[in-house]
CSV table of C-alpha atoms in Angstrom, one decimal:
chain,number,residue,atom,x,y,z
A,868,UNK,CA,145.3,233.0,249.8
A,869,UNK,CA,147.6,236.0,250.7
A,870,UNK,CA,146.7,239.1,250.8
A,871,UNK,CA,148.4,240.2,248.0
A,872,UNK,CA,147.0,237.6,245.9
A,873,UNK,CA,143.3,239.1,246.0
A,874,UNK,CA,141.8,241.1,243.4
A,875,UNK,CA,138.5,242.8,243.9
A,876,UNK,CA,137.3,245.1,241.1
A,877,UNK,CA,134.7,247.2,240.4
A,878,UNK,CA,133.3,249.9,237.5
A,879,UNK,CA,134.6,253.5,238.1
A,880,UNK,CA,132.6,256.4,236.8
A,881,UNK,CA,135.3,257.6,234.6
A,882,UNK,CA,135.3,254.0,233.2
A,883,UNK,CA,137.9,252.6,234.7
A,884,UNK,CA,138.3,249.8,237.3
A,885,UNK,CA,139.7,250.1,240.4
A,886,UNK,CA,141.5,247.0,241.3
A,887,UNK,CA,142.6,246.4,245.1
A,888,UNK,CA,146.3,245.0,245.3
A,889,UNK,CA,146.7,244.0,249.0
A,890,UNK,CA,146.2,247.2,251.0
A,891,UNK,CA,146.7,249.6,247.8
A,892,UNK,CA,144.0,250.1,245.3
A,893,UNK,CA,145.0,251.1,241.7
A,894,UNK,CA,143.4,252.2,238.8
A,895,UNK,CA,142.8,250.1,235.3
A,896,UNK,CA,142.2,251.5,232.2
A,897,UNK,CA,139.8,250.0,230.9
A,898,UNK,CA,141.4,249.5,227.9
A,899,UNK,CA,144.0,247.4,229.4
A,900,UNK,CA,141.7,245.6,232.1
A,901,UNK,CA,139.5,243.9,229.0
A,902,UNK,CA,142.5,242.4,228.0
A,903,UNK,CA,143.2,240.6,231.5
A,904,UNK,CA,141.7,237.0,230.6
A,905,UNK,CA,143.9,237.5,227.3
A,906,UNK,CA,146.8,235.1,229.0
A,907,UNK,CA,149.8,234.8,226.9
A,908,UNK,CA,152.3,231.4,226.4
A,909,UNK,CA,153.9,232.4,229.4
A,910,UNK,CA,150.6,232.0,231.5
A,911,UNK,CA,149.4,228.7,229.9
A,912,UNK,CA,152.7,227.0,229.9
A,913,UNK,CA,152.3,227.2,233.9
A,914,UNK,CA,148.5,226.0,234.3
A,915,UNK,CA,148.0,223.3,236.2
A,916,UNK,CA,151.0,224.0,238.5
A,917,UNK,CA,149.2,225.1,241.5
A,918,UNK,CA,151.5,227.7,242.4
A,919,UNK,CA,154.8,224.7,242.9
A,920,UNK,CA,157.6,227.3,243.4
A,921,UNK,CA,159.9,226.6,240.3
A,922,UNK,CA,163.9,227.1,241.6
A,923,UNK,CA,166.4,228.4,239.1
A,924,UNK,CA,169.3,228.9,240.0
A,925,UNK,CA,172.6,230.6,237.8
A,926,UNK,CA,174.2,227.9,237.0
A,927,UNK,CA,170.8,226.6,235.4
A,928,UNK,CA,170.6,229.7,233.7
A,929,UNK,CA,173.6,229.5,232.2
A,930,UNK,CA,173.1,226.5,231.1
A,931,UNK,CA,170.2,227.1,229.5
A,932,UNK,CA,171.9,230.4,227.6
A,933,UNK,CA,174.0,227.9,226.2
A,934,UNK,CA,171.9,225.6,224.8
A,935,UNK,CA,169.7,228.5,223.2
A,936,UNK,CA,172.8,230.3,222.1
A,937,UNK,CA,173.6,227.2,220.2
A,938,UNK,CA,170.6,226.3,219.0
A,939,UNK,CA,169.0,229.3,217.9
A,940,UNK,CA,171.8,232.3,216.9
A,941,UNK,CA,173.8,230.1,214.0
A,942,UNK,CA,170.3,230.1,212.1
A,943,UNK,CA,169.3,233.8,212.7
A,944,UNK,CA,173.2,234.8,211.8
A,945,UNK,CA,173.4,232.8,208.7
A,946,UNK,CA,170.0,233.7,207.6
A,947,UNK,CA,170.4,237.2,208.2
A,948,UNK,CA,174.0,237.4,206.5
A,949,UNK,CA,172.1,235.9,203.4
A,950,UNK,CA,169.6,238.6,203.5
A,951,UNK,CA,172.2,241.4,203.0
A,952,UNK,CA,173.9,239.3,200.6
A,953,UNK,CA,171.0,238.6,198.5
A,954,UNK,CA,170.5,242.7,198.8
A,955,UNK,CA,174.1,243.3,197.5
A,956,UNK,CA,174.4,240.5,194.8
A,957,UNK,CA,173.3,243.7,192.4
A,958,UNK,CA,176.6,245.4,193.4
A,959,UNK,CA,178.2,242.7,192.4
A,960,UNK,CA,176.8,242.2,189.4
A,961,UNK,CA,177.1,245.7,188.5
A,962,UNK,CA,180.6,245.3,188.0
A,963,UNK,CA,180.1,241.9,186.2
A,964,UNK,CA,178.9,243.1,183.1
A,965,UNK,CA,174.7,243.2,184.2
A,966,UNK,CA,174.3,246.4,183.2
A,967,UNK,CA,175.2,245.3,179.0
A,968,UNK,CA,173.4,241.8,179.2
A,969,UNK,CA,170.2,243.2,180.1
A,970,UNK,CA,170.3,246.9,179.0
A,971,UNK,CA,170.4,249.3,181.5
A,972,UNK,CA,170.0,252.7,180.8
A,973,UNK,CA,170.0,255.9,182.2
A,974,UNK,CA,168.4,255.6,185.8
A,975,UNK,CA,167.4,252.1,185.7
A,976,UNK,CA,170.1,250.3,187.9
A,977,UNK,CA,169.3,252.9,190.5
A,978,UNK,CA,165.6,252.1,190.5
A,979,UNK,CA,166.6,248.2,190.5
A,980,UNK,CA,168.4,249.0,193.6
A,981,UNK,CA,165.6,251.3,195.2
A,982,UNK,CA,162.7,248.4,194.0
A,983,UNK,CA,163.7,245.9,196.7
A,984,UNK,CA,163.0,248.4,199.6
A,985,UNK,CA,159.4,249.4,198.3
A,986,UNK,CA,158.2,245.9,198.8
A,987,UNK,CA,159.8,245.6,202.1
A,988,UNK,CA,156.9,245.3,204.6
A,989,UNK,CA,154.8,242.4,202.8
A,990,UNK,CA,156.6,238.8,203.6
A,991,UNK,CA,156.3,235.1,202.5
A,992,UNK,CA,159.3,233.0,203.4
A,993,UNK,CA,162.9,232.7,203.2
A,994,UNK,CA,162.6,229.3,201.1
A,995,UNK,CA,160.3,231.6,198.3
A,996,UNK,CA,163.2,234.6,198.6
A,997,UNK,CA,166.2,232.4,197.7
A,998,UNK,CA,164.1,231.2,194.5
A,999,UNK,CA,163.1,234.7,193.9
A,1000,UNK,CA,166.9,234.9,193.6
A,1001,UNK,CA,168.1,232.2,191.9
A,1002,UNK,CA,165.6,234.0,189.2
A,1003,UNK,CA,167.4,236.9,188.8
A,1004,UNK,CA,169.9,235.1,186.8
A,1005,UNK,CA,167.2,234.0,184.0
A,1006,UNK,CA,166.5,238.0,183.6
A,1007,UNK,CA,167.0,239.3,180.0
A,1008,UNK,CA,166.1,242.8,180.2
A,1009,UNK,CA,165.5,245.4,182.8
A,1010,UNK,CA,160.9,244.8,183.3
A,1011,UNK,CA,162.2,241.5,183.9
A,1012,UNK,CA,164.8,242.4,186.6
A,1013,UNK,CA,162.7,245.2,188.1
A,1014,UNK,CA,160.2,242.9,188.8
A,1015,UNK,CA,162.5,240.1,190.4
A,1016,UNK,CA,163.9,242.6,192.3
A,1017,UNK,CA,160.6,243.7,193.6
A,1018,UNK,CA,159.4,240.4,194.6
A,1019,UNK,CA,162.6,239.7,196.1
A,1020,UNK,CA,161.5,242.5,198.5
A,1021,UNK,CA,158.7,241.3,199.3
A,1022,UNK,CA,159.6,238.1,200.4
A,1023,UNK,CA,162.5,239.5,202.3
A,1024,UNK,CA,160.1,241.6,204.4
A,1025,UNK,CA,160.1,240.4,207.3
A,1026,UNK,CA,163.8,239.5,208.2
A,1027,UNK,CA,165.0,242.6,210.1
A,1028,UNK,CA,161.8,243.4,212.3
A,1029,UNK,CA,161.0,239.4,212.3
A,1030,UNK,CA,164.4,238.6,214.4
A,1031,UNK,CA,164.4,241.9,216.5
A,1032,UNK,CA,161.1,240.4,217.8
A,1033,UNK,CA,162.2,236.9,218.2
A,1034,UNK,CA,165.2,237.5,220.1
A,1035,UNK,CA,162.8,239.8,222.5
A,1036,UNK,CA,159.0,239.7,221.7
A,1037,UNK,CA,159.4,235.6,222.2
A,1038,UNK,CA,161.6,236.2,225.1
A,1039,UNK,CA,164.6,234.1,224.7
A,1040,UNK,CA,167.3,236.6,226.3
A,1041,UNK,CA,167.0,238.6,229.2
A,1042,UNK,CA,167.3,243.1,228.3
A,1043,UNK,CA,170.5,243.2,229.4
A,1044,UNK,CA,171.5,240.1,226.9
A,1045,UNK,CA,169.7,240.8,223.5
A,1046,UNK,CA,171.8,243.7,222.6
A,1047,UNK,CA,174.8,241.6,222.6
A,1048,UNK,CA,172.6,238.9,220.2
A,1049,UNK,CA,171.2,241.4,218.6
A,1050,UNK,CA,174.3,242.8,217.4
A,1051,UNK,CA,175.9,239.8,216.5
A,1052,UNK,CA,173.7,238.5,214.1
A,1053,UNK,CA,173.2,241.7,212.6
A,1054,UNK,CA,177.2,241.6,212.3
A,1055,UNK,CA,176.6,238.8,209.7
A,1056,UNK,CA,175.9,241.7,206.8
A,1057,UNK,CA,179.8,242.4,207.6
A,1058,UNK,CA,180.5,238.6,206.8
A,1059,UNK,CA,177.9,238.2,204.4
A,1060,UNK,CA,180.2,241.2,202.4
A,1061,UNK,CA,183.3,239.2,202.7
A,1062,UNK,CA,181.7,236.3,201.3
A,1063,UNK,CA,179.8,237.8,198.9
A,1064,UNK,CA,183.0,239.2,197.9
A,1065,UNK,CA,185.2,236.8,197.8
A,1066,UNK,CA,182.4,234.6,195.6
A,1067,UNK,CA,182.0,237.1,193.5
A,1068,UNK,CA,185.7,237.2,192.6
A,1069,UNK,CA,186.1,233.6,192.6
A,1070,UNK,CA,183.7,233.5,189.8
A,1071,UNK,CA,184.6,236.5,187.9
A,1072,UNK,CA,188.3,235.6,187.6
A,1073,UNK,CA,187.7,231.6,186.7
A,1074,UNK,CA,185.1,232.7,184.3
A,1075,UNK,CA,187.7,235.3,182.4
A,1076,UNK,CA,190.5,232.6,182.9
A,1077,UNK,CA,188.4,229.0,181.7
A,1078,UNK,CA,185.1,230.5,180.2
A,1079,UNK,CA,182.0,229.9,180.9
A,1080,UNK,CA,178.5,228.7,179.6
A,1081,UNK,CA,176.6,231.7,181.5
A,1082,UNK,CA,177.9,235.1,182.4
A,1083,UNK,CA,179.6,235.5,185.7
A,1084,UNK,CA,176.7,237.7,187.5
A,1085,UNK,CA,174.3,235.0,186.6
A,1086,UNK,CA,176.5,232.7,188.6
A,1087,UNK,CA,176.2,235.0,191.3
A,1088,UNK,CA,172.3,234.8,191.8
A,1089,UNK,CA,172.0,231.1,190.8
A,1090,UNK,CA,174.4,230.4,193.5
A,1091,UNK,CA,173.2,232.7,196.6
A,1092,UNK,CA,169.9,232.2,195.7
A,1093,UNK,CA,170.1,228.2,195.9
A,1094,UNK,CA,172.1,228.7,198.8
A,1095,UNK,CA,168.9,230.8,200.6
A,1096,UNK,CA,166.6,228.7,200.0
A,1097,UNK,CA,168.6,225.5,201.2
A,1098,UNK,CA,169.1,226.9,204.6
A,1099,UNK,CA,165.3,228.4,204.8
A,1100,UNK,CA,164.5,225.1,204.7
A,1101,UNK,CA,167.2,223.9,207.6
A,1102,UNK,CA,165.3,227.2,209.5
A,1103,UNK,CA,162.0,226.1,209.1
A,1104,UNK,CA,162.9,222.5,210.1
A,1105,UNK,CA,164.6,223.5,213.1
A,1106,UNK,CA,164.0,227.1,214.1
A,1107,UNK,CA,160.8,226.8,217.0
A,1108,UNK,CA,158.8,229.6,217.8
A,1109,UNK,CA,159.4,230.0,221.4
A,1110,UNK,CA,160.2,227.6,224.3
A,1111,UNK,CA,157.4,225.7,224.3
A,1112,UNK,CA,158.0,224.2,221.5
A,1113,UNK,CA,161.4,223.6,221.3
A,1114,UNK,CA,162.0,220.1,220.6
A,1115,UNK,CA,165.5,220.7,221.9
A,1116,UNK,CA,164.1,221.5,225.2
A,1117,UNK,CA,163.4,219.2,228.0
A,1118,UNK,CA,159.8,219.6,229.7
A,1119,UNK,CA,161.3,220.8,232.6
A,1120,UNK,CA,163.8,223.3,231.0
A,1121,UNK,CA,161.4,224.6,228.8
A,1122,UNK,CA,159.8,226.2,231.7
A,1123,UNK,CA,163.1,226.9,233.0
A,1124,UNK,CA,163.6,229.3,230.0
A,1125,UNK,CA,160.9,231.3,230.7
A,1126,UNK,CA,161.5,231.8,234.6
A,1127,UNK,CA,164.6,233.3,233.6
A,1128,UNK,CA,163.1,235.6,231.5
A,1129,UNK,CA,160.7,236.8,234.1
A,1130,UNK,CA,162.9,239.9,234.7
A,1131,UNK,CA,161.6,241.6,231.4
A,1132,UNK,CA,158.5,241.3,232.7
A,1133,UNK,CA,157.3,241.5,229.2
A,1134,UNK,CA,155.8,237.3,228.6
A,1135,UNK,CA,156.7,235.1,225.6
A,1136,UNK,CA,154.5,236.8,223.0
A,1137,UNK,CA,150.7,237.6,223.0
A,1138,UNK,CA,150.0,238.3,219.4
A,1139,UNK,CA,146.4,239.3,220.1
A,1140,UNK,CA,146.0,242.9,218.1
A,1141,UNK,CA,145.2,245.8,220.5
A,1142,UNK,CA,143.6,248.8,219.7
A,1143,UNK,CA,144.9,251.1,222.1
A,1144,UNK,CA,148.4,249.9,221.6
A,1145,UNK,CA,148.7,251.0,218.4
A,1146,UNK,CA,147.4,254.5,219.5
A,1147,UNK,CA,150.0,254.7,221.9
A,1148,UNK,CA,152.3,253.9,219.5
A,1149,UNK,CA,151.1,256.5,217.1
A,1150,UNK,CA,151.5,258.9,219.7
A,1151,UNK,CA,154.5,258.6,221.4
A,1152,UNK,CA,157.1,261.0,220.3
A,1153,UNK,CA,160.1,258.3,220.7
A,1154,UNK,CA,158.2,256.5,217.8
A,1155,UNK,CA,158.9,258.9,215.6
A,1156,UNK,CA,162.5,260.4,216.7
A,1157,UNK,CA,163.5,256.7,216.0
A,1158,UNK,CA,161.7,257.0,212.5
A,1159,UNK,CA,163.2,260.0,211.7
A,1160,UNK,CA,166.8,258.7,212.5
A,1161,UNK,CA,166.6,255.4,210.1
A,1162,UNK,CA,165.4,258.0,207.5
A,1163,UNK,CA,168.3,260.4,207.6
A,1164,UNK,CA,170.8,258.0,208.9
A,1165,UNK,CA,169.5,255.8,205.6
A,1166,UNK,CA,169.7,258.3,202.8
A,1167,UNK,CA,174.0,257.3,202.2
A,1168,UNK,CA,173.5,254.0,203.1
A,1169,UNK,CA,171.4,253.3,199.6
A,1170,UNK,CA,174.6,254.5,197.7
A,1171,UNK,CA,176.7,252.9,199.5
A,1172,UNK,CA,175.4,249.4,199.7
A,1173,UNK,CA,174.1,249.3,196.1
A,1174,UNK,CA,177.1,251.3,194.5
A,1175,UNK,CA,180.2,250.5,196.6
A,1176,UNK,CA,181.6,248.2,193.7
A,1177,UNK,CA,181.4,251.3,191.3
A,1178,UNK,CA,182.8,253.0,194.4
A,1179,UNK,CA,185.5,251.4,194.4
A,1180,UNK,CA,185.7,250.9,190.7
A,1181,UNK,CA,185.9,255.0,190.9
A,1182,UNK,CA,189.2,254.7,193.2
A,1183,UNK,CA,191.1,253.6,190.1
A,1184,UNK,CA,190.9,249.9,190.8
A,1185,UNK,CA,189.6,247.1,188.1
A,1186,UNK,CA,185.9,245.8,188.4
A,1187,UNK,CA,187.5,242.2,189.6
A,1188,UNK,CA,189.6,244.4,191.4
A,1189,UNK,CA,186.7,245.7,193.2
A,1190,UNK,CA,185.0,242.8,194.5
A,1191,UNK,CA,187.7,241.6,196.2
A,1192,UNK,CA,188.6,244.8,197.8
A,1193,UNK,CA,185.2,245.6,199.1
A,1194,UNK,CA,185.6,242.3,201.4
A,1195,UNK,CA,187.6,244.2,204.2
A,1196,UNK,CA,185.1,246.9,204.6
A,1197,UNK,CA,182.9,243.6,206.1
A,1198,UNK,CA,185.2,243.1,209.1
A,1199,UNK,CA,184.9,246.6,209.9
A,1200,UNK,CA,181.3,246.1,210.3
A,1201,UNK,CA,181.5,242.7,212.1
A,1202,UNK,CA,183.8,244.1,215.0
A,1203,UNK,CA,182.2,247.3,215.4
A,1204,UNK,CA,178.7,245.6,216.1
A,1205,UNK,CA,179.7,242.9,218.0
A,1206,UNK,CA,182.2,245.4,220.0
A,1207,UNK,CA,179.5,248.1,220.5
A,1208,UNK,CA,176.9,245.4,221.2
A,1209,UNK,CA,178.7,243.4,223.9
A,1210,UNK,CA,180.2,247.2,225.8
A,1211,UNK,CA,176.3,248.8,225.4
A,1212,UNK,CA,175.0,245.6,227.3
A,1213,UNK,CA,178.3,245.5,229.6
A,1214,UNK,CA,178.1,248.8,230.9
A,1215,UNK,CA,174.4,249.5,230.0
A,1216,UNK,CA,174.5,252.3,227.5
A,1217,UNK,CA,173.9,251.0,224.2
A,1218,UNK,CA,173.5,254.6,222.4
A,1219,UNK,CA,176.7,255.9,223.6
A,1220,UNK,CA,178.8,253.3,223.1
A,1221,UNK,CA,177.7,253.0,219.5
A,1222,UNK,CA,177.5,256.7,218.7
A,1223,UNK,CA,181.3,255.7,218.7
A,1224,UNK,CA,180.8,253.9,214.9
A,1225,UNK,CA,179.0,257.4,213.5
A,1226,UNK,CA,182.4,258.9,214.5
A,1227,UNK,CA,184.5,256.2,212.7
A,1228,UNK,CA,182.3,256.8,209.7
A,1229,UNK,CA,182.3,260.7,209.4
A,1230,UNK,CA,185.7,259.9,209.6
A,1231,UNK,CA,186.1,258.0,206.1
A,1232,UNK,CA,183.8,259.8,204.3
A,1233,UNK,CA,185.9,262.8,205.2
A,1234,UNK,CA,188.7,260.6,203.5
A,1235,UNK,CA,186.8,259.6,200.7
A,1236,UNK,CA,186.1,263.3,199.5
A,1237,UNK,CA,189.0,265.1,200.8
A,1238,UNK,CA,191.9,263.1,199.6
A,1239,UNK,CA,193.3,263.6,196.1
A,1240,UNK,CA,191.7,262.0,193.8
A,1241,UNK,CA,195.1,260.2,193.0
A,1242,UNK,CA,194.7,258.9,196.6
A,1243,UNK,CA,193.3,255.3,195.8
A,1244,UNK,CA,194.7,253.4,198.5
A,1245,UNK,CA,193.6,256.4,201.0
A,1246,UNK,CA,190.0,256.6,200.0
A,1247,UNK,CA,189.6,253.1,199.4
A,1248,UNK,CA,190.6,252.9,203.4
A,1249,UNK,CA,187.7,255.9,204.1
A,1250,UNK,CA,185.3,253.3,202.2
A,1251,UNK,CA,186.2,250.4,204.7
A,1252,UNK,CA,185.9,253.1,207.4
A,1253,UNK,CA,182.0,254.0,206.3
A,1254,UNK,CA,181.1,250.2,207.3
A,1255,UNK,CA,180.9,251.2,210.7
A,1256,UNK,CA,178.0,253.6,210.4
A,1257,UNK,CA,175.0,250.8,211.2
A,1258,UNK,CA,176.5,250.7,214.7
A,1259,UNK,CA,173.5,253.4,216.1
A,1260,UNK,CA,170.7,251.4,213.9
A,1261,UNK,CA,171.3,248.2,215.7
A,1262,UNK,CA,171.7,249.8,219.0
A,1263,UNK,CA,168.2,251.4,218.2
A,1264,UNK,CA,166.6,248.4,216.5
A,1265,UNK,CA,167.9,246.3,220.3
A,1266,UNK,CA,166.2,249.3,222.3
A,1267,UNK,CA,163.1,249.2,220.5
A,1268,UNK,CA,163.1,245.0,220.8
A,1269,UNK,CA,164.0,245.7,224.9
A,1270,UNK,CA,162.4,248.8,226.0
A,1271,UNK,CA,158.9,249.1,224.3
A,1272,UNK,CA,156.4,246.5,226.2
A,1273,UNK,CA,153.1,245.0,224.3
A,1274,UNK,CA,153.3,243.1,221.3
A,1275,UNK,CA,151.2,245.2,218.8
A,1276,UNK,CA,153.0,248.4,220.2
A,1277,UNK,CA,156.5,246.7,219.3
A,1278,UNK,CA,155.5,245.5,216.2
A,1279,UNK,CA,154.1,249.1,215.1
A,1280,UNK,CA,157.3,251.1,216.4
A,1281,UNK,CA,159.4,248.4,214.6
A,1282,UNK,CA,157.4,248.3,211.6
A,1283,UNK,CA,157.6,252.5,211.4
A,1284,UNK,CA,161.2,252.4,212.2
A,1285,UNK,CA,162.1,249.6,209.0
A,1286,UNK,CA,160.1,251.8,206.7
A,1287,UNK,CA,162.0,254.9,207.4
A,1288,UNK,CA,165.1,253.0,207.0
A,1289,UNK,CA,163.7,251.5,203.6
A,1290,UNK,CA,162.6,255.2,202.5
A,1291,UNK,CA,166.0,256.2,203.5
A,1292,UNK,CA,167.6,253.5,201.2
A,1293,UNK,CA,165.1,254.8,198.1
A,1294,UNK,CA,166.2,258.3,198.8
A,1295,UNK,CA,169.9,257.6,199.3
A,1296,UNK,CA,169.8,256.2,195.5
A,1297,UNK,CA,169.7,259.2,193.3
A,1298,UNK,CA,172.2,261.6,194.6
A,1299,UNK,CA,174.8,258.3,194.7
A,1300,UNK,CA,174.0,257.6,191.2
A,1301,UNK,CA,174.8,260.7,190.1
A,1302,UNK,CA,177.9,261.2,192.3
A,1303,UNK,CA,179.4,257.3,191.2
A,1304,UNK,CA,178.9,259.0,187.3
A,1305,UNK,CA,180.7,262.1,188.5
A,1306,UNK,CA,183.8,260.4,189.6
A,1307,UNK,CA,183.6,257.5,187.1
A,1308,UNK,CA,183.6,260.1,184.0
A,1309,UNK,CA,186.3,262.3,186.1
A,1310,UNK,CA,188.3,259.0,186.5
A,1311,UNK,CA,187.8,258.2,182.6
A,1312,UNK,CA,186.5,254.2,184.3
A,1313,UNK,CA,183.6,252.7,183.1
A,1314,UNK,CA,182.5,250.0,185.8
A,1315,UNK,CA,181.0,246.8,183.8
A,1316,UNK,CA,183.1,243.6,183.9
A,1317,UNK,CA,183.3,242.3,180.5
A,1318,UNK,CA,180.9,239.5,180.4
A,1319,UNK,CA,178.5,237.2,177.9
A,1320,UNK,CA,174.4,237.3,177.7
């Protein structure tokens, strides 16, 4: 055996072991050396190999990109769209007369909004969150919806910080490729709007011209909720939980997939809990500064994704009007991700690059209270312009997944960074509520869509 392959180690009097690497001799933590038989997927997947040298060269790993690309990122971008959409199907029905059927008053829409991001951290599955949904539409009164709304949450939990880990934590993309994937399928909120939108419409103006049994928001639920849980059940059919498993995957390539991965030097996911990881996560000041951010950066984006139909109602538009026209403030989103995403990994600086979408935003909410309030067209455009703004909390969200090693230290940072961004979203809720009245009353609109219990 080579030198460099011999490990002697011994107890340290200020408990640590001193492990001998060749000709240099390092020192363990402790903490960490305990862990050393803990082998992860990575480790196993090679026993048995006797050290066979395992070639890989870049056309192989291309070819292997490929096949994962295909096989995993329509899943993770449809499900994920569906996540924002079942988020802004309240929006929706805000306009669609929701707000007479089941009598909201006073502050209660905003705290229907705010009740799906308390529950945000405690999960189930997608196939139990798209029922949840479909639900919504049997709600006669606002316990009932408050409730619905709160389960919904909780069975949404773990969509954002779930996917950030898989494309990194199970090691499917290399650092300098999960931006660009990370991006993208957060991009699919953008498409999930125009969808949304255009469903929405679809609905609301056949219902007004043909009738309809049900009213028009219950439509709405019923039909993004079935949808959810029909694909949850495609993604836990087909969705595999790292390379060894994946049936698509030849013996051979599997282990393929992880050698090219070697470069993060991170394995395929030990999910062992460790102590000291969490303290290290606790106490690293970068924790926090990312916590902070999804908490400020958060407060208008509560408003604005809960209230942007009665935003746009407030412009001088009609509430069908509205959900049609909030549909091109989703391809701002998609482009700006997946254009920040793909020049952050290109040119390997994620935060700049993005910083450019906080910029675009400032820029429309400047429009959207500066411009006369005549001015629809011209603050409707400031709207589309806002969509740009989650450009710096994906680029974030990809450095946490990339640059913070260990799987309980990830999972913490991730976990503290979603529930600032969810605390943000409760906070954001008030001071939109009140400003949507102001401008509704100045504007002499009232924003429900006349509908039928």
């Amino acid at each position: 055996m080579a030198d460099t392959e011999k490990v002697a180690a011994s107890k340290s009097p200020d408990s640590e072991k001193d492990a001998v690497f060749g000709q240099r001799r390092v020192s363990v933590p402790e903490k960490v050396s305990k862990h050393g038989h803990d082998a992860d997927e990575a480790m196993k997947a090679f026993t048995g190999d006797e050290g066979e040298p395992l070639l890989l060269d870049e056309a192989t790993s291309k070819r292997l990109l490929k096949k994962i690309d295909l096989h995993l990122m329509p899943l993770l971008c449809i499900i994920y769209g569906l996540n924002y959409l079942d988020k802004t199907t309240l929006s929706y029905a805000s306009v669609m007369g929701i707000r007479t059927d089941i009598g909201l008053t006073g502050d209660d829409y905003q705290w229907l909004g705010s009740m799906f991001y308390f529950a945000k951290y405690s999960s189930f599955c997608i196939i139990m969150w798209g029922a949840v949904l479909a639900c919504m539409a049997g709600v006669n009164n606002y316990s009932g919806a408050l409730a619905v709304r709160f389960f919904l949450g909780v069975f949404e939990a773990a969509v954002t910080p779930g996917f950030a880990l898989f494309t990194s934590q199970a090691q499917w993309y290399t650092k300098s490729e999960q931006g660009t994937r990370i991006g993208i399928w957060f991009s699919f909120n953008g498409w999930a709007q125009i969808f949304g939108g255009l469903l929405a419409y679809g609905i609301a103006k056949g219902a007004r011209l043909h009738g309809s049994a049900i009213a028009p928001w219950r439509m709405v639920f019923l039909a993004t909720g079935l949808l959810t849980a029909a694909i949850g059940m495609l993604f836990l059919m087909f969705m595999p939980d790292n390379q060894l498993n994946a049936r698509w995957l030849q013996p051979l390539d599997r282990k393929l997939a992880i050698e090219r991965v070697r470069v993060n030097q991170q394995g395929i996911g030990n999910k062992h809990f460790k102590a000291y990881q969490l303290k290290e996560a606790l106490l690293d000041p970068l924790t926090w500064a990312f916590a902070f951010y999804a908490l400020a950066a958060d407060i208008p984006n509560g408003g604005i994704t809960n209230f942007f139909s009665q935003l746009i109602v407030s412009f001088g538009y009609t509430p069908e009007e509205s959900l049609l026209y909030g549909t091109p403030g989703g391809v701002v989103e998609v482009v700006t991700l997946i254009v920040c995403g793909y020049l952050g990994d290109r040119y390997g600086n994620r935060l700049l690059i993005s910083s450019s979408g906080l910029v675009i935003a400032i820029l429309g909410m400047v429009l959207i209270v500066a411009l006369p309030l005549s001015n629809n067209s011209g603050r409707l455009a400031g709207y589309y312009l806002t969509q740009a703004s989650p450009t710096i909390f994906v680029a974030l969200l990809s450095l946490i997944a990339t640059n913070v090693a260990g799987y309980t230290k990830k999972t913490t940072v991730a976990a503290i960074y979603l529930i600032a961004y969810c605390v943000g979203n409760i906070i954001g809720m008030a001071p939109s509520l009140m400003w949507v009245k102001m401008v509704l009353t100045a504007t002499l609109r009232t924003p429900d869509f006349p509908s039928k219990g």
